[in-house]
Amino acid sequence: MTKFWNLGAALLAGLGTIAAGAQPPTGGSIYTCTDAQGRRITSDRPIVECLDREQRELSPMGVTRRKIGPSLTEPERAALEAQRRKEAEEQSRMLEERRRNRVLLARYPNQAAHDAERAAALAQVDEVTAIARKRLQELLQERKALDTEMEFYQKDPSKAPLKLRRQVADNQDETAAQWRFIAAQEQEKRRIQQRFDAELAQLRELWRSQGQPSAAAAPVSTPPPALNPPSVR
């Protein structure tokens, strides 16, 4: 009988050891809180996101050991919030930059595609500039004819017919407008070149990161020869 009692005691002791091993360690703590965004956070250490609010320290069994109040002063909380906003803005900026890079690579998989779009953009400006320059030549011819008529009134231009004087004024106004338009188009070409140059520098880094060989510099379009404004008599 004593032998059976000893065997039972040994079995009970073994089961107790197994049960004890299955329990989580009693020395650890669990920290939990709800952050400013309403998210419930759990960690094995005090939670940085909840330094400005109350968090609870739990035992491994889920029993509250203590409540930890906010550990920051008002200026400290303001500084922490400002730092969080800065980090969030930086993360948002990086995400937006990666998105733009993906779009840029999809649009320009190589320099040939980028060069082609640069040339097309410059060609559009050249096209409308050419129309303006053609109109300037027409105005110059018209002005010569008007000047011929005005020669009869050189001594006193005020005696010239009102219609003729109006035609001269209109010619001058339109000529000046055409020159302003051409100057604006030349400025637009410079802006286009600067934009494509900046894009190309960025794209070269992106292409290089993808293992593409570095391409030669993009050709720069030569602006058309300047047409000097005519002297107005």
mmCIF file with all atom_site columns, N, CA and C in Angstrom, residues 71 96 118 124 152 224 228:
data_model
loop_
_atom_site.group_PDB
_atom_site.id
_atom_site.type_symbol
_atom_site.label_atom_id
_atom_site.label_alt_id
_atom_site.label_comp_id
_atom_site.label_asym_id
_atom_site.label_entity_id
_atom_site.label_seq_id
_atom_site.pdbx_PDB_ins_code
_atom_site.Cartn_x
_atom_site.Cartn_y
_atom_site.Cartn_z
_atom_site.occupancy
_atom_site.B_iso_or_equiv
_atom_site.pdbx_formal_charge
_atom_site.auth_seq_id
_atom_site.auth_comp_id
_atom_site.auth_asym_id
_atom_site.auth_atom_id
_atom_site.pdbx_PDB_model_num
ATOM 1  N N  . SER A 1 71  ? 3.286  61.201  -17.905 1.00 0.00 ? 71  SER A N  1
ATOM 2  C CA . SER A 1 71  ? 4.603  61.488  -17.333 1.00 0.00 ? 71  SER A CA 1
ATOM 3  C C  . SER A 1 71  ? 5.257  62.702  -17.975 1.00 0.00 ? 71  SER A C  1
ATOM 4  N N  . GLU A 1 96  ? 4.906  60.462  -50.879 1.00 0.00 ? 96  GLU A N  1
ATOM 5  C CA . GLU A 1 96  ? 4.541  61.216  -52.074 1.00 0.00 ? 96  GLU A CA 1
ATOM 6  C C  . GLU A 1 96  ? 5.705  61.253  -53.063 1.00 0.00 ? 96  GLU A C  1
ATOM 7  N N  . ARG A 1 118 ? 10.570 66.143  -74.627 1.00 0.00 ? 118 ARG A N  1
ATOM 8  C CA . ARG A 1 118 ? 11.181 67.471  -74.581 1.00 0.00 ? 118 ARG A CA 1
ATOM 9  C C  . ARG A 1 118 ? 11.098 68.131  -75.968 1.00 0.00 ? 118 ARG A C  1
ATOM 10 N N  . GLN A 1 124 ? 6.157  72.620  -80.064 1.00 0.00 ? 124 GLN A N  1
ATOM 11 C CA . GLN A 1 124 ? 4.873  73.323  -79.939 1.00 0.00 ? 124 GLN A CA 1
ATOM 12 C C  . GLN A 1 124 ? 5.097  74.820  -79.795 1.00 0.00 ? 124 GLN A C  1
ATOM 13 N N  . PHE A 1 152 ? 2.916  111.987 -97.697 1.00 0.00 ? 152 PHE A N  1
ATOM 14 C CA . PHE A 1 152 ? 2.239  113.180 -98.211 1.00 0.00 ? 152 PHE A CA 1
ATOM 15 C C  . PHE A 1 152 ? 1.939  114.176 -97.081 1.00 0.00 ? 152 PHE A C  1
ATOM 16 N N  . PRO A 1 224 ? 15.414 80.074  -82.282 1.00 0.00 ? 224 PRO A N  1
ATOM 17 C CA . PRO A 1 224 ? 15.499 80.685  -83.606 1.00 0.00 ? 224 PRO A CA 1
ATOM 18 C C  . PRO A 1 224 ? 16.201 82.024  -83.531 1.00 0.00 ? 224 PRO A C  1
ATOM 19 N N  . ASN A 1 228 ? 14.953 91.541  -84.784 1.00 0.00 ? 228 ASN A N  1
ATOM 20 C CA . ASN A 1 228 ? 14.963 92.807  -84.090 1.00 0.00 ? 228 ASN A CA 1
ATOM 21 C C  . ASN A 1 228 ? 13.709 93.600  -84.403 1.00 0.00 ? 228 ASN A C  1
#
